[in-house]
mmCIF file of C-alpha atoms in Angstrom:
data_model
loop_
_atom_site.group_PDB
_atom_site.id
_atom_site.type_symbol
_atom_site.label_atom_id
_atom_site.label_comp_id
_atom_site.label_asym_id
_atom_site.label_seq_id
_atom_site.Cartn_x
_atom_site.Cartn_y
_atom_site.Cartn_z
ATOM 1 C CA UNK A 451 -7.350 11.133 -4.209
ATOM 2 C CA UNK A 452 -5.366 11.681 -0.798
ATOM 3 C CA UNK A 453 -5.805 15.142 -0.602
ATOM 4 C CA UNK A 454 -9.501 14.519 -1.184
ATOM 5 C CA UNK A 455 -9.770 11.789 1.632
ATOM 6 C CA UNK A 456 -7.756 14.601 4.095
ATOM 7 C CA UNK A 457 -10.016 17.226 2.766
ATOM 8 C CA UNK A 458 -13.291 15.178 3.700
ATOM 9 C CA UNK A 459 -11.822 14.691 7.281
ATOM 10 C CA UNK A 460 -11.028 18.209 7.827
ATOM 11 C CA UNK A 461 -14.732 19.376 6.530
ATOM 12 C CA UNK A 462 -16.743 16.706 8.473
ATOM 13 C CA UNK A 463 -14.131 17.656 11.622
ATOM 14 C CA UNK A 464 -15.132 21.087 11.486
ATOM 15 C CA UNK A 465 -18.725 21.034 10.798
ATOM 16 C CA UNK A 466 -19.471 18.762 14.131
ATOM 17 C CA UNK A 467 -17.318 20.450 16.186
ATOM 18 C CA UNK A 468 -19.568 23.597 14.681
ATOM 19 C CA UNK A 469 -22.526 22.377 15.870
ATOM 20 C CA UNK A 470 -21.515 20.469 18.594
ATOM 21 C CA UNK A 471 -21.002 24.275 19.289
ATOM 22 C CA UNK A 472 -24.327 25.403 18.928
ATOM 23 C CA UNK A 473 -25.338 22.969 22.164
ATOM 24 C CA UNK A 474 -24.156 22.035 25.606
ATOM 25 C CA UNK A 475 -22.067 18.504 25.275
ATOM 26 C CA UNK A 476 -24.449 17.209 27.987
ATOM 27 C CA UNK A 477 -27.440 17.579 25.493
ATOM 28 C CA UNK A 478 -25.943 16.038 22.701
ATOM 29 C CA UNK A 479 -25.448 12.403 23.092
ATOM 30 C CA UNK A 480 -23.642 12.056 19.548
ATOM 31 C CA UNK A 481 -21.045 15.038 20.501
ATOM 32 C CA UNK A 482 -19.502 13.365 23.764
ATOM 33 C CA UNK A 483 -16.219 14.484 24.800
ATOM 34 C CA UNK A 484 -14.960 10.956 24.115
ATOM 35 C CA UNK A 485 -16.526 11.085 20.137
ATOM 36 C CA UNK A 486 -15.084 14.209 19.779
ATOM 37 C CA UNK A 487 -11.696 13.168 20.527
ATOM 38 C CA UNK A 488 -11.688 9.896 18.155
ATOM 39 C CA UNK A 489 -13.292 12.351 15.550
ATOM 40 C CA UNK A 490 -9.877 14.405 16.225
ATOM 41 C CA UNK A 491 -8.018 11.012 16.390
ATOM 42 C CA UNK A 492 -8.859 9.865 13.090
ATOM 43 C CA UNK A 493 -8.528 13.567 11.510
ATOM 44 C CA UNK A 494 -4.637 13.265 13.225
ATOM 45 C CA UNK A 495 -4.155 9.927 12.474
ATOM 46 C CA UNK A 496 -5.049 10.016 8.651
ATOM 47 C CA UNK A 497 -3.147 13.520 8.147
ATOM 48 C CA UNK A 498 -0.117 11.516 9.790
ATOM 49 C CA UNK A 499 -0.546 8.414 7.960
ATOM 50 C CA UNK A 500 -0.808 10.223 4.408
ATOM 51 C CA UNK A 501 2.358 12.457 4.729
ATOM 52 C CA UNK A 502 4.561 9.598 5.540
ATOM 53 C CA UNK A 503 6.555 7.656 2.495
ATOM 54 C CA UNK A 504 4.972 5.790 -0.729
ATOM 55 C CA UNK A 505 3.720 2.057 -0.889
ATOM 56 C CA UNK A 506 4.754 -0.086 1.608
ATOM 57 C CA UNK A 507 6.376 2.474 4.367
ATOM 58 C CA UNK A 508 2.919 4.382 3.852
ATOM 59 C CA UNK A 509 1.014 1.752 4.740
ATOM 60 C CA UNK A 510 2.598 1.300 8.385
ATOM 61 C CA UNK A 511 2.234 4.879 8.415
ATOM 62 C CA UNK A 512 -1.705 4.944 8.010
ATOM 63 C CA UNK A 513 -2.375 2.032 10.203
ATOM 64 C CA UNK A 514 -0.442 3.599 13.155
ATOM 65 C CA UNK A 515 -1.948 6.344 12.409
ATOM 66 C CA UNK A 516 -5.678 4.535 12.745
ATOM 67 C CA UNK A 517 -4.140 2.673 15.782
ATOM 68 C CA UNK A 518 -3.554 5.895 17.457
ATOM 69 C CA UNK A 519 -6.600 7.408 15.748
ATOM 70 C CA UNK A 520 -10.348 7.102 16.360
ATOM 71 C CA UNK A 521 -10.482 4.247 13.768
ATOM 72 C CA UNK A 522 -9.176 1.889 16.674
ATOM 73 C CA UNK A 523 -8.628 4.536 19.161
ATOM 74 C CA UNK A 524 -11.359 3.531 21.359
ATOM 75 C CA UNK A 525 -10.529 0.053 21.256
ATOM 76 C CA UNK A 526 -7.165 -1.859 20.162
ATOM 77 C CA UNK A 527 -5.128 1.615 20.156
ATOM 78 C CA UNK A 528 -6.065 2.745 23.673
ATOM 79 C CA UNK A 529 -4.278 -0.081 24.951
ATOM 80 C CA UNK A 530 -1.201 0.225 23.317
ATOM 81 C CA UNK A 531 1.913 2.731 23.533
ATOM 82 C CA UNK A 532 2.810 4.252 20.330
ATOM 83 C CA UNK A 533 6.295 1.479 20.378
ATOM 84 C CA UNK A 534 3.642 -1.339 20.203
ATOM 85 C CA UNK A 535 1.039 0.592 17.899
ATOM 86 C CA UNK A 536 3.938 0.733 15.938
ATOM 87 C CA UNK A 537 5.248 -3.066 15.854
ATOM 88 C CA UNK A 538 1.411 -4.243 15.956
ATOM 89 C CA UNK A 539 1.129 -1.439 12.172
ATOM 90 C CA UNK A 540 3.910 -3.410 10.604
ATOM 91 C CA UNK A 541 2.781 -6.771 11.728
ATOM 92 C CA UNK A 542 -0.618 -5.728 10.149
ATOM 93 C CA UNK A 543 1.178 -4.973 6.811
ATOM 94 C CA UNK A 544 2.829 -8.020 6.461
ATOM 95 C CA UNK A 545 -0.463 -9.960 7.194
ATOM 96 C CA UNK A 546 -2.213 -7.497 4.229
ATOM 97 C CA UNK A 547 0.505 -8.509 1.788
ATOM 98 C CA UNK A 548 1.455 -12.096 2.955
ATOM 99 C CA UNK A 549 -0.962 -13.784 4.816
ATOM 100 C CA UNK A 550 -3.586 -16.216 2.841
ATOM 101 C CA UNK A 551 -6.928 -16.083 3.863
ATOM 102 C CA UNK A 552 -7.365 -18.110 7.158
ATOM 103 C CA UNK A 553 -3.665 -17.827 8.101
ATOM 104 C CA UNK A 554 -3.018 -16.174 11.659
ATOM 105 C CA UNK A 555 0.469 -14.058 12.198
ATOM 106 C CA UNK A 556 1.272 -13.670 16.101
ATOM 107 C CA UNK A 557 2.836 -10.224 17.809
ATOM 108 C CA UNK A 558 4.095 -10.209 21.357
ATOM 109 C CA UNK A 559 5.698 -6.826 22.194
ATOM 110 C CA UNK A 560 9.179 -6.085 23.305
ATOM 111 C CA UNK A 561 8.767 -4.227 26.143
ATOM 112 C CA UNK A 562 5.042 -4.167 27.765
ATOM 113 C CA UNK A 563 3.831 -7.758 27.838
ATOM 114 C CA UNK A 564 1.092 -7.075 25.332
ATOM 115 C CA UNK A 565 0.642 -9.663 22.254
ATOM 116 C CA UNK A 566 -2.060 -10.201 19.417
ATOM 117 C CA UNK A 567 -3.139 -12.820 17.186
ATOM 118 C CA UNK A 568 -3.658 -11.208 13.214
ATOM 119 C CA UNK A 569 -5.898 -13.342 11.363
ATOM 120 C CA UNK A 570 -6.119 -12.684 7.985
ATOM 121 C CA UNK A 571 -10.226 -13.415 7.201
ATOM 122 C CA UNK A 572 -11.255 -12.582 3.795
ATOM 123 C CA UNK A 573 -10.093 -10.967 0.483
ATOM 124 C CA UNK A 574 -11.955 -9.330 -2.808
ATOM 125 C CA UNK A 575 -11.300 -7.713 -5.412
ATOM 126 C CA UNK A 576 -13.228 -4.456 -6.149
ATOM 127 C CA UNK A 577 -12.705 -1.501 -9.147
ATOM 128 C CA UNK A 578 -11.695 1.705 -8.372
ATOM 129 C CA UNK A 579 -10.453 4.915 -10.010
ATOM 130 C CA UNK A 580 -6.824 5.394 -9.276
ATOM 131 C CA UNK A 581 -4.480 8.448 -10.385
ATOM 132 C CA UNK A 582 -1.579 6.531 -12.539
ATOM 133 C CA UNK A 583 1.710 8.507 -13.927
ATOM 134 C CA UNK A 584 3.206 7.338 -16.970
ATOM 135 C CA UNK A 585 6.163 9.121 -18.845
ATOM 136 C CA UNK A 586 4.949 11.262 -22.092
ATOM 137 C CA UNK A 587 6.401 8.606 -24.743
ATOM 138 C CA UNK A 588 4.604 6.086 -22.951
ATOM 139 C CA UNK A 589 1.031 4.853 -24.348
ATOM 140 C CA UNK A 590 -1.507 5.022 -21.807
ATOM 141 C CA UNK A 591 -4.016 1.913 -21.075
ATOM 142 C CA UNK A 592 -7.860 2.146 -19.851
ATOM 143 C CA UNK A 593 -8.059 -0.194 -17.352
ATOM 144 C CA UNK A 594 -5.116 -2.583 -14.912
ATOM 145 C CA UNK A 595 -5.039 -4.276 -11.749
ATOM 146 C CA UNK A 596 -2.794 -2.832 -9.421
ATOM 147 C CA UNK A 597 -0.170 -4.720 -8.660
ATOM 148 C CA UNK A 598 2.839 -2.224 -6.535
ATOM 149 C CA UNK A 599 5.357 -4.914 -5.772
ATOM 150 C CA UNK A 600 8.850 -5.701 -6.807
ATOM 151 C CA UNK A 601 8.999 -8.047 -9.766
ATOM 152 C CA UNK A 602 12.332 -9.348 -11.451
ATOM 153 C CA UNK A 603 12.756 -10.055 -15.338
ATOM 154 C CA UNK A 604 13.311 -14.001 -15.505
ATOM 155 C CA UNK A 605 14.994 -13.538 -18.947
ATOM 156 C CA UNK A 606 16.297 -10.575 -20.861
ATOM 157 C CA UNK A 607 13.292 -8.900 -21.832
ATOM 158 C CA UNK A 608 12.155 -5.938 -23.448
ATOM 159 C CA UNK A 609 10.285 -2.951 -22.332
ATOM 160 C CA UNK A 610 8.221 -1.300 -24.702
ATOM 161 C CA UNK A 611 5.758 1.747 -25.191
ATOM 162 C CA UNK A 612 2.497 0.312 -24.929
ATOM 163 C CA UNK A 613 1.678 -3.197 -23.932
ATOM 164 C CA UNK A 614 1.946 -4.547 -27.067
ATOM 165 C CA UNK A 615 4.376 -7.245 -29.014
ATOM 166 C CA UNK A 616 4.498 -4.563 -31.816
ATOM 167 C CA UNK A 617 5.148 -1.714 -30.167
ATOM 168 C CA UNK A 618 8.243 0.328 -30.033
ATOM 169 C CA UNK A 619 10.701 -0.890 -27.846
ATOM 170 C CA UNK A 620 11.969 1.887 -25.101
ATOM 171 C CA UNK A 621 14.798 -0.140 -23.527
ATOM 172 C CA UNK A 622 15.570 -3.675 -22.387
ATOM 173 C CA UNK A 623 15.903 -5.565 -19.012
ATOM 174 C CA UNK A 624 18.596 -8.055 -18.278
ATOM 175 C CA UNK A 625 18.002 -11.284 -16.504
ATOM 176 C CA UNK A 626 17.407 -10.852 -12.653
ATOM 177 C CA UNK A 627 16.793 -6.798 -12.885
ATOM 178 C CA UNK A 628 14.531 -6.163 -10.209
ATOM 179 C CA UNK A 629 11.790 -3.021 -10.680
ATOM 180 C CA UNK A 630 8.395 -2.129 -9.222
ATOM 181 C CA UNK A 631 5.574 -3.775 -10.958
ATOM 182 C CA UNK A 632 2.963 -0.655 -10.893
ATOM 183 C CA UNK A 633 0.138 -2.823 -12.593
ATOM 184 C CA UNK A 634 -1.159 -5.708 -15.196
ATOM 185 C CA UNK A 635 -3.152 -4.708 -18.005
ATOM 186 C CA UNK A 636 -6.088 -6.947 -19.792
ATOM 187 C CA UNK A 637 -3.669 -8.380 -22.179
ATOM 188 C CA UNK A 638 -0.998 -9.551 -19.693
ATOM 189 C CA UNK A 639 1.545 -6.830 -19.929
ATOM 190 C CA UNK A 640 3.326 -5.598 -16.582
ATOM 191 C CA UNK A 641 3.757 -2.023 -16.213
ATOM 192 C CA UNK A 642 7.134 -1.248 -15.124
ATOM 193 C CA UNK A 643 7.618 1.598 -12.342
ATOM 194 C CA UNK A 644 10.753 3.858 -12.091
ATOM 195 C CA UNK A 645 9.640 6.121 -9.040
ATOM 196 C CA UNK A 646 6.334 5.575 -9.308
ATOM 197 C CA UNK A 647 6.134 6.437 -12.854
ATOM 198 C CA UNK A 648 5.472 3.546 -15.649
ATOM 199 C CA UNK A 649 8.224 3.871 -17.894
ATOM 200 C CA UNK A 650 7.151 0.884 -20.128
ATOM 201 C CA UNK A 651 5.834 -2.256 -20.500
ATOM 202 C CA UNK A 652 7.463 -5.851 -20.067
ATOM 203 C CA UNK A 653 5.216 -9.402 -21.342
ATOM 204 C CA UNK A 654 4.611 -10.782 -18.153
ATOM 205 C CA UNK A 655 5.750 -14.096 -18.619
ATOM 206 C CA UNK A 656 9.243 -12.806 -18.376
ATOM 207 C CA UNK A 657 9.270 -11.591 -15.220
ATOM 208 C CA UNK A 658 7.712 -12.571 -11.546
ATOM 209 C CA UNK A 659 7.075 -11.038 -8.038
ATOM 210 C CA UNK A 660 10.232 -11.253 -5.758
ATOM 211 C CA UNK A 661 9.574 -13.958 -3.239
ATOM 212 C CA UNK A 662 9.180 -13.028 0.442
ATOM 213 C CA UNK A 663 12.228 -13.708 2.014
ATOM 214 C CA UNK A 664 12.454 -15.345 5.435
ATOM 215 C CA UNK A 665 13.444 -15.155 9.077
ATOM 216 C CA UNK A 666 12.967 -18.436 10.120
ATOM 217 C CA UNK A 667 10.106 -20.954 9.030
ATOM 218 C CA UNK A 668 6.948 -19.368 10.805
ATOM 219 C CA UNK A 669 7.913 -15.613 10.347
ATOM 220 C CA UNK A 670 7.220 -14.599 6.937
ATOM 221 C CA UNK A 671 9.501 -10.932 5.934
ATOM 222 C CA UNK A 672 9.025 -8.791 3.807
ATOM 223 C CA UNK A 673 9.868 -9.629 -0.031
ATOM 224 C CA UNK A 674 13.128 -8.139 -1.249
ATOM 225 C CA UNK A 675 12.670 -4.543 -2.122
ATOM 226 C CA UNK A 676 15.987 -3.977 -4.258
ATOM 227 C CA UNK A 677 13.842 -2.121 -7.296
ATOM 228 C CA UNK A 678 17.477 -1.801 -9.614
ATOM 229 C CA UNK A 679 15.102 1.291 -11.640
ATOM 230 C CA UNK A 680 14.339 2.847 -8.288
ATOM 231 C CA UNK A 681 18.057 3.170 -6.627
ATOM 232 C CA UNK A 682 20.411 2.564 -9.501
ATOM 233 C CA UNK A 683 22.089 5.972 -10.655
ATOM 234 C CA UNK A 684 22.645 5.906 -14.693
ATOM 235 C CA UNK A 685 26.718 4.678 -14.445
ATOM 236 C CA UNK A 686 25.745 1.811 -11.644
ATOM 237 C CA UNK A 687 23.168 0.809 -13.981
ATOM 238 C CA UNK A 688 24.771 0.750 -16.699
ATOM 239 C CA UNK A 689 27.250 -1.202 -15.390
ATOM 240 C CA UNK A 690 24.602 -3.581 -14.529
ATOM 241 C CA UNK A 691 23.416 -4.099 -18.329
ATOM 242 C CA UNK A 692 20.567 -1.373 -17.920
ATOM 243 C CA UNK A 693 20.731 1.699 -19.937
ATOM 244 C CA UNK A 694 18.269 4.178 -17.533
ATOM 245 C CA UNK A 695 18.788 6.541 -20.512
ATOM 246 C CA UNK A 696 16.664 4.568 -22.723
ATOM 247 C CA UNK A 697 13.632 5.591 -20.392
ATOM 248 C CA UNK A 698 11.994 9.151 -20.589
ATOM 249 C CA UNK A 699 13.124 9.920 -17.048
ATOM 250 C CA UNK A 700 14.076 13.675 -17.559
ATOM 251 C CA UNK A 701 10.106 14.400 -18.708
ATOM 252 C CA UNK A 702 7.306 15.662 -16.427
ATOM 253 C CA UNK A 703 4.928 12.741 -16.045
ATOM 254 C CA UNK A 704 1.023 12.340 -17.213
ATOM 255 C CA UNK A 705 -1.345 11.927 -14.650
ATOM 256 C CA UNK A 706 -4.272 10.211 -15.066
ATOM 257 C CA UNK A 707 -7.429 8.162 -14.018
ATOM 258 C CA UNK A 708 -7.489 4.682 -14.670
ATOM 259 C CA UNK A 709 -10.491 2.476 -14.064
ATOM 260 C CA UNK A 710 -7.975 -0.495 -11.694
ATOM 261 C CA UNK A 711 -8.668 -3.658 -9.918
ATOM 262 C CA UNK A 712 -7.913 -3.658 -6.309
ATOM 263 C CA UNK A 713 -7.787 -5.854 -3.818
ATOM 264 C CA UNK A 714 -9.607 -5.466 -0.378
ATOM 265 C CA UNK A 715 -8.988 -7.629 2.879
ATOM 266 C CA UNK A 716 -11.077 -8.403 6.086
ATOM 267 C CA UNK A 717 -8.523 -8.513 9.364
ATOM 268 C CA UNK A 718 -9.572 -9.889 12.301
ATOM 269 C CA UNK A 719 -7.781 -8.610 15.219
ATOM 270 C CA UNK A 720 -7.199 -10.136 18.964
ATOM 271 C CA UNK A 721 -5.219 -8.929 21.482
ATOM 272 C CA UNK A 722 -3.934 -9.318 24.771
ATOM 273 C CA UNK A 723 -2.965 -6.873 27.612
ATOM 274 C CA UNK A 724 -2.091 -7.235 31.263
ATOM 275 C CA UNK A 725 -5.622 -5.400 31.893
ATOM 276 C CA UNK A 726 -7.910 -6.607 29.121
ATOM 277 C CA UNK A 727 -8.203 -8.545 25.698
ATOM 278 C CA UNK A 728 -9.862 -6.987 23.183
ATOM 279 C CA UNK A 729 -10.948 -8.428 19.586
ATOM 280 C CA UNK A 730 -12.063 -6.488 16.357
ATOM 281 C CA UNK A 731 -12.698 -7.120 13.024
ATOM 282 C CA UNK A 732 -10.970 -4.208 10.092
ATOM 283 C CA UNK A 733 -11.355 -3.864 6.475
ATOM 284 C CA UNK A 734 -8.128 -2.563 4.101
ATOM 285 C CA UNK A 735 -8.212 -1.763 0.505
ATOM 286 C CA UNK A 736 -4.767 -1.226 -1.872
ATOM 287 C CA UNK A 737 -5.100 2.867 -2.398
ATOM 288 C CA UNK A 738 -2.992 3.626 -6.194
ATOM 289 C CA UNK A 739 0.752 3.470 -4.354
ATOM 290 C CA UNK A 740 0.144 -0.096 -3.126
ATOM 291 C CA UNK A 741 -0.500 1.135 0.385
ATOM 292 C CA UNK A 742 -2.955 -0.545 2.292
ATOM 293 C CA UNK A 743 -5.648 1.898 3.759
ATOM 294 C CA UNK A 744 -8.018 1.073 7.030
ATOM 295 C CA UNK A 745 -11.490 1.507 5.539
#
């Protein structure tokens, strides 16, 4: 799916600057120097954005990418240094994965005097093929809705093969063991990541989503990421209660498509410079790592 978005960018890149070939700039009021340069802007910026980390650390990635892209190039990033398209990217995250609809999230930069107001307009929920790895031993489902956030087991629980009371159980978690929640499934079972591969399934009613942690009472952080599956080697877990050798880790993964229910969210952006304020209005889906993509 990445590669295929990159791919597209590349091709339409190269066929207008083709035939923005064929004719003098001057006669060609699509194929503007300026056009041509956010067209190379975006190209850049999603190349950039897609290289960089998984889930959440991809997502800053992209936007700062589209900040110093041709997405908001010609606007919001052409105001900015990279420092503040930077800060303004993760500010924008946390407003994707925090902020309730109506609920504003303020940035003032460090160093330039610049500051924005992130309000956080709409949300929906839309279907969309995603590419979902699963371990061999592990059954897979039709259809989920994405989920890519740490969760916690509430009580000991069990993880088993398929997301089913009956099925065969692969290993078990002990109370507080935190682990990234890849997805839900129809029937309520939470697929449980190790490296972005679903190693199982855990009822859901016997875990939750870590709570955002905070800096002070206005300024929402970012949840706590300790995923005990993700980090833990096998003797630290172990140690721990969890047996990592009860999950097919050592196996080459399945890919696959699964139809998954996503969730897309209108930001509305205003900010302020020493020269000029500027306001504009963005749309971001969840791609299948949890990132969240300008669209």
């Amino acid at each position: 799916m990445k590669a295929n978005r990159i791919s597209l960018a590349i091709t339409l890149g190269t066929a207008i600057a083709t035939s923005a070939g064929c004719a003098n700039l001057s006669e060609n009021q699509w194929a503007n120097k300026e056009n041509l340069g956010t067209l190379i802007g975006v190209t850049a910026g999603a190349l950039l954005g897609s290289q960089v980390g998984d889930g959440n650390g991809r997502t800053a990635a992209i936007i700062a990418g589209a900040l110093a892209g041709g997405y908001l190039g010609k606007t919001i990033g052409s105001k900015l240094d990279e420092r503040d398209r930077q800060a303004l990217a993760q500010q924008t995250q946390q407003a994707l994965q925090y902020s309730a609809d109506g609920q504003s999230r303020q940035w003032t930069s460090s160093h330039s005097g610049a500051s924005a107001t992130i309000t956080a307009v709409s949300s929906e929920t839309v279907e969309r093929q995603v590419a979902v790895k699963r371990a061999p031993s592990v059954a897979a489902v039709p259809n989920m809705s994405l989920i890519n956030q740490p969760y916690r087991s509430t009580k000991s629980a069990n993880v088993r093969n398929a997301p089913d009371i009956n099925a065969e159980r692969v290993a078990s978690l002990p109370t507080g063991t935190t682990f990234t929640a890849i997805g839900r499934t129809d029937n309520n079972w939470i697929m449980v990541g190790r490296r972005g591969v679903t190693v199982g399934y855990v009822y859901a009613p016997l875990v939750e989503q870590v709570p955002a942690t905070t800096t002070d009472s206005t300024n929402p952080s970012v949840a706590d990421t300790a995923t005990d599956l993700d980090s833990l080697d096998v003797a630290t877990a172990a140690s721990k209660g969890i047996d990592l050798d009860a999950f097919d880790l050592d196996a080459v993964p399945v890919e696959q498509q699964v139809a998954a229910q996503t969730t897309c969210r209108t930001l509305n952006y205003n900010i302020r410079t020493a020269e000029s304020t500027d306001s504009q209005t963005v749309k971001a889906c969840q791609a299948d790592d949890g990132a969240w993509e300008l669209i």
